[in-house]
Coordinates of C-alpha atoms in Angstrom, one line a residue:
Chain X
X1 CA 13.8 2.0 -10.8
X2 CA 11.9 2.7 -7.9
X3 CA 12.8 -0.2 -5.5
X4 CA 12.2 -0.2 -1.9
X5 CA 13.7 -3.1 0.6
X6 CA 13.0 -4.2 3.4
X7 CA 15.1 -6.2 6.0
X8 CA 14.6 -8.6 8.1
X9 CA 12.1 -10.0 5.7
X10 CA 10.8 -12.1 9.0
X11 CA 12.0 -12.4 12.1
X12 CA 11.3 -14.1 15.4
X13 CA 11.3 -12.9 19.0
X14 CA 10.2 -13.1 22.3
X15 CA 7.5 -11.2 24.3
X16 CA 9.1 -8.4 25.8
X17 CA 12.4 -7.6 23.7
X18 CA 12.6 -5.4 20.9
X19 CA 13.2 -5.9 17.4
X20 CA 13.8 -3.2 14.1
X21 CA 12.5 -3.3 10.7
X22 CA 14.3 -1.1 7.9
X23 CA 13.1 0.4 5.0
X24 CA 15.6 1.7 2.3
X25 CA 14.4 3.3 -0.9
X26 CA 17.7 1.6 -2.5
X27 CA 17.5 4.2 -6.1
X28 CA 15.7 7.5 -5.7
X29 CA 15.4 9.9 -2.7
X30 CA 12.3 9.5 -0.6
X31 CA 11.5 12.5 1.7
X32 CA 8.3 10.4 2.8
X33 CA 8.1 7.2 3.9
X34 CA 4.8 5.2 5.3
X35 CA 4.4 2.3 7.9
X36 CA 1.7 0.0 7.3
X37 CA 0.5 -2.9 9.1
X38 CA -1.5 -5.9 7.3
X39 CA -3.5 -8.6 9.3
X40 CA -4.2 -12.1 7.1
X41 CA -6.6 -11.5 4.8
X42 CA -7.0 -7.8 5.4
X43 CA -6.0 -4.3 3.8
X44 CA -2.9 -2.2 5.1
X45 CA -3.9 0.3 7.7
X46 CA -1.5 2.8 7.6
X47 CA 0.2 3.2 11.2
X48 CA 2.6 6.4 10.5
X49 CA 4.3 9.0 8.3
X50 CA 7.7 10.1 8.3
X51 CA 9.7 12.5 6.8
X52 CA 13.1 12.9 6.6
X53 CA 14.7 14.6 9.6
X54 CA 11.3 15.4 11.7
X55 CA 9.6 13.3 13.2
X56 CA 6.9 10.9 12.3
X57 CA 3.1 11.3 12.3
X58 CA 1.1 9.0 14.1
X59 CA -2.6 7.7 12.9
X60 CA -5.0 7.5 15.7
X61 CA -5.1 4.8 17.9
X62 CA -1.3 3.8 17.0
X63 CA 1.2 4.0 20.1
X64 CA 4.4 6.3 19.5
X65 CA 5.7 4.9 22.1
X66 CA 5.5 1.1 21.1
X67 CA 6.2 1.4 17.6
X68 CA 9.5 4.3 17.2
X69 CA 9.8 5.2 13.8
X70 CA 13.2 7.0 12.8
X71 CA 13.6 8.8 9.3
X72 CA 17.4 9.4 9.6
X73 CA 18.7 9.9 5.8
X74 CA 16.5 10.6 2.7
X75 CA 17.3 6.7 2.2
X76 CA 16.8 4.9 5.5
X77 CA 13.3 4.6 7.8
X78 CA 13.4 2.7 10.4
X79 CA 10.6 0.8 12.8
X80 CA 11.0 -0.4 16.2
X81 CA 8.9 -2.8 17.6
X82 CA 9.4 -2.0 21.6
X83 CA 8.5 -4.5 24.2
X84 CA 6.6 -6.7 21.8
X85 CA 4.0 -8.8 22.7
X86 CA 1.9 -12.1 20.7
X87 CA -0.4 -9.6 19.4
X88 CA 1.8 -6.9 17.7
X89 CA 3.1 -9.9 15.4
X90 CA 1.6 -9.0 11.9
X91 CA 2.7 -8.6 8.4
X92 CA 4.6 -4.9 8.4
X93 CA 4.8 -2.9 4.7
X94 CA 6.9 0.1 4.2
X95 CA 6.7 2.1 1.0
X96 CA 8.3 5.4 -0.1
X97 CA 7.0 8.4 -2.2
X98 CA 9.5 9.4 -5.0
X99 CA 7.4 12.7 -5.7
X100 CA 5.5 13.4 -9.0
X101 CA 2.2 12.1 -9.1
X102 CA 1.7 10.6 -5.8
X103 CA 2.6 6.7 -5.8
X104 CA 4.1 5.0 -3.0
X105 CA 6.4 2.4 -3.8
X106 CA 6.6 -0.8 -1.2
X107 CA 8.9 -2.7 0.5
X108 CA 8.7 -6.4 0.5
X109 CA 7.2 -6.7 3.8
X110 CA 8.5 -8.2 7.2
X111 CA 6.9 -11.0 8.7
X112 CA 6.9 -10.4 12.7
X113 CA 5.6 -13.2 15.0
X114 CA 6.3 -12.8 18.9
X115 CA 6.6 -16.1 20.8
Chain E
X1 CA -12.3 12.4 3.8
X2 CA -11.9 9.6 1.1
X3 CA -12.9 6.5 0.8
X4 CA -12.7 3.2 -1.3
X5 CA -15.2 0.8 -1.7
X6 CA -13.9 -2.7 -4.0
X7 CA -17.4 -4.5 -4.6
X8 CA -16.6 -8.1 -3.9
X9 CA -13.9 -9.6 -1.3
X10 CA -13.3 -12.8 -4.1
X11 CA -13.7 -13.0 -7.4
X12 CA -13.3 -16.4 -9.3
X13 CA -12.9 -16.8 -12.8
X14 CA -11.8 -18.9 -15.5
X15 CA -8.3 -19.0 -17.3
X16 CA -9.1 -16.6 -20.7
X17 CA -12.0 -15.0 -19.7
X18 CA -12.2 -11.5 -18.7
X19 CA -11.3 -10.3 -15.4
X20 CA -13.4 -7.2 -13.8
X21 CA -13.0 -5.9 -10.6
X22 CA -15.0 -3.0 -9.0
X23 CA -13.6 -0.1 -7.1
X24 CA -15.8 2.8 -6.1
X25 CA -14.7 5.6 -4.1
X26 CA -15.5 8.9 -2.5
X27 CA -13.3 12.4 -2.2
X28 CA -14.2 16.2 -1.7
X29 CA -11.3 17.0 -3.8
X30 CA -10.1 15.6 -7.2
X31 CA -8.6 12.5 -6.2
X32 CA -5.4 10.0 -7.7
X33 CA -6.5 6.6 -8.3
X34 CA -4.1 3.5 -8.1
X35 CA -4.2 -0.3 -8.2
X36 CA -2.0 -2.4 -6.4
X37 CA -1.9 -6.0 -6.5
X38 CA -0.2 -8.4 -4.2
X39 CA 1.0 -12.2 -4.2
X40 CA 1.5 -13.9 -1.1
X41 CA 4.1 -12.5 1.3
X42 CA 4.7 -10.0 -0.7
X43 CA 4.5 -6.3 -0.9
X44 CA 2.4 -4.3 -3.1
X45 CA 3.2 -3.4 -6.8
X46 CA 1.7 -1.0 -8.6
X47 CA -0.8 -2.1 -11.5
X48 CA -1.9 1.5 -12.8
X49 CA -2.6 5.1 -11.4
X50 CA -5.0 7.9 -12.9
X51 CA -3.4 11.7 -11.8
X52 CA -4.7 13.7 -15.2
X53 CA -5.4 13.5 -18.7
X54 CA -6.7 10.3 -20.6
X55 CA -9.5 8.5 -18.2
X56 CA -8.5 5.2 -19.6
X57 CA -5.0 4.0 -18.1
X58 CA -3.0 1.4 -19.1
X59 CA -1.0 -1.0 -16.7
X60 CA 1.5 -3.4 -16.6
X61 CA 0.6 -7.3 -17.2
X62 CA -2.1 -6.2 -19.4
X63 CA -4.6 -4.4 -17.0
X64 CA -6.2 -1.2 -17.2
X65 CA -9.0 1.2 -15.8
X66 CA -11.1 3.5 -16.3
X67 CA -11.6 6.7 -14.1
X68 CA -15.3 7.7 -14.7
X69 CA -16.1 10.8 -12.7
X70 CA -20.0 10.6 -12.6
X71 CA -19.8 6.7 -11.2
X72 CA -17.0 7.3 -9.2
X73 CA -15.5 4.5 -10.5
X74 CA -12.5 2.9 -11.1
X75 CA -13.0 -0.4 -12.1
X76 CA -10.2 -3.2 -13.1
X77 CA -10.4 -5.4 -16.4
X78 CA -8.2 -7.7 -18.0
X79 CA -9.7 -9.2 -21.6
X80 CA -8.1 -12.7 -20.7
X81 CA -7.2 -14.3 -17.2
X82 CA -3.9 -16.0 -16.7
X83 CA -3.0 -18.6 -14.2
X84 CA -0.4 -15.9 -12.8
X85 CA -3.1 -13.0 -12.0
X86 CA -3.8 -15.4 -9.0
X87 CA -3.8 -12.3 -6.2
X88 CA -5.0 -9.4 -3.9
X89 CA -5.6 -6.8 -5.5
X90 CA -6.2 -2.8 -3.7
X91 CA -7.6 0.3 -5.2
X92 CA -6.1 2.9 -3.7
X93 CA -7.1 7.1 -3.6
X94 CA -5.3 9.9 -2.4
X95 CA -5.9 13.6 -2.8
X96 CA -5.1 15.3 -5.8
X97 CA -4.2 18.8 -4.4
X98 CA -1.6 17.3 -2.1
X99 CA 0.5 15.9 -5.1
X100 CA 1.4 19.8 -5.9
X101 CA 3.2 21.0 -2.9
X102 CA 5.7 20.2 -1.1
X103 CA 4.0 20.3 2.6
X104 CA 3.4 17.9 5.3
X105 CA 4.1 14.1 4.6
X106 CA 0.6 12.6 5.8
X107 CA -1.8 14.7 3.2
X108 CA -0.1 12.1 0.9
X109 CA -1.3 9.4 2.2
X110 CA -3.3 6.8 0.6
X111 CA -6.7 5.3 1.6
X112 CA -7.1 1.3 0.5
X113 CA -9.9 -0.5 -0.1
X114 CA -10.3 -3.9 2.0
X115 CA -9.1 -5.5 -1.1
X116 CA -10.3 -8.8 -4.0
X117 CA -8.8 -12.1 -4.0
X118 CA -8.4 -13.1 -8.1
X119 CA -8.4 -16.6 -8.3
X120 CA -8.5 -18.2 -11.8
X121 CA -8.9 -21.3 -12.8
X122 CA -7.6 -23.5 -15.0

């Protein structure tokens, strides 16, 4: 149980276009899901928080504008890349909190690079 | 605030022997302890948590931790390395209190540390 996806798992594009990542939580309900963003060799840093049918809570220094984040059904988050550029291409993680005691489960990641 | 401290960005040890990583951390409020690990290009998968009770917890794969409140500590160990514990592995803390209600999304967010490479060899 517990198994979050995550599709594309990478995907290509070119500076200035726009490209969405999804994250399902494919067996339990998750009112909350998280976006994180991991540079090589680093630790996630958590980018936003989003719950089902409001809308999602940025971290500091992370543009709303750039990165659209829609939590439409208690299954489905999704992330839009917008007008991407070489240096938003990263490794992006999703998880999803099931409730209880507080773990996040993650998505497989998507690998972004922007040409 | 919390924060996570994981003593030692690469740890190298040999195939058998015992495997020990360190996570300290710091929180105003009782915290939740986890341990993650990831393989390359992958996401994260959860080793172990501590919420309540027993301060030893066991994990999958044969890990487990202990939650020691006077060290703030929440150190890793394995008794015997395998070729496939070859990963990063995250300590993770997030505030207790926020488990128990059903409020605003973000108080259930978790703080990482930077992470340890495992490598073992053979």
């Amino acid at each position: 149980g517990a198994v979050v996806s995550q599709h594309p798992s990478w995907v290509i594009c070119k500076s200035g276009t726009s490209v969405k990542i999804e994250c399902r939580s494919l067996d339990f309900q998750a009112t909350t899901m998280f976006w994180y963003r991991q540079f090589p060799k680093q630790s996630l840093m958590l980018m936003a928080t989003s719950n089902e049918g409001s809308k999602a809570t940025y971290e500091q220094g992370v543009e709303k504008d750039k990165f659209l984040i829609n939590h439409a059904s208690l299954t489905l988050s999704t992330l839009t890349v917008t007008s991407a550029h070489p240096e938003d291409s990263s490794f992006y993680i999703c998880s999803a909190r099931s409730g209880g005691a507080g773990e996040q489960y993650f998505g497989p990641g998507t690998r972004l690079t922007v040409t | 605030a919390q924060s996570v401290t994981q003593l030692g960005s690469h740890v190298s040890v040999s195939e058998g022997a015992l495997v020990l990583l360190r996570c300290n951390y710091s929180s105003s409020v009782p915290p939740y302890l986890f341990w993650y690990v990831q393989y390359p290009n992958q996401g994260l998968q959860l080793l172990l948590k501590y919420t309540t009770g027993a301060t030893l917890v066991k994990g999958i794969n044969g890990f487990e931790a202990e939650f020691k409140k006077s060290e703030t500590s929440f150190h890793l160990t394995k008794p015997s390395a395998h070729m496939s514990d070859a990963a990063e592995y995250f300590c993770a803390v997030t505030a207790a209190w926020a488990q128990s209600w059903s409020g605003g999304g973000s108080n259930y967010k978790l703080t990482f540390g930077k992470g340890t490479l495992l490598t073992v060899n053979p």
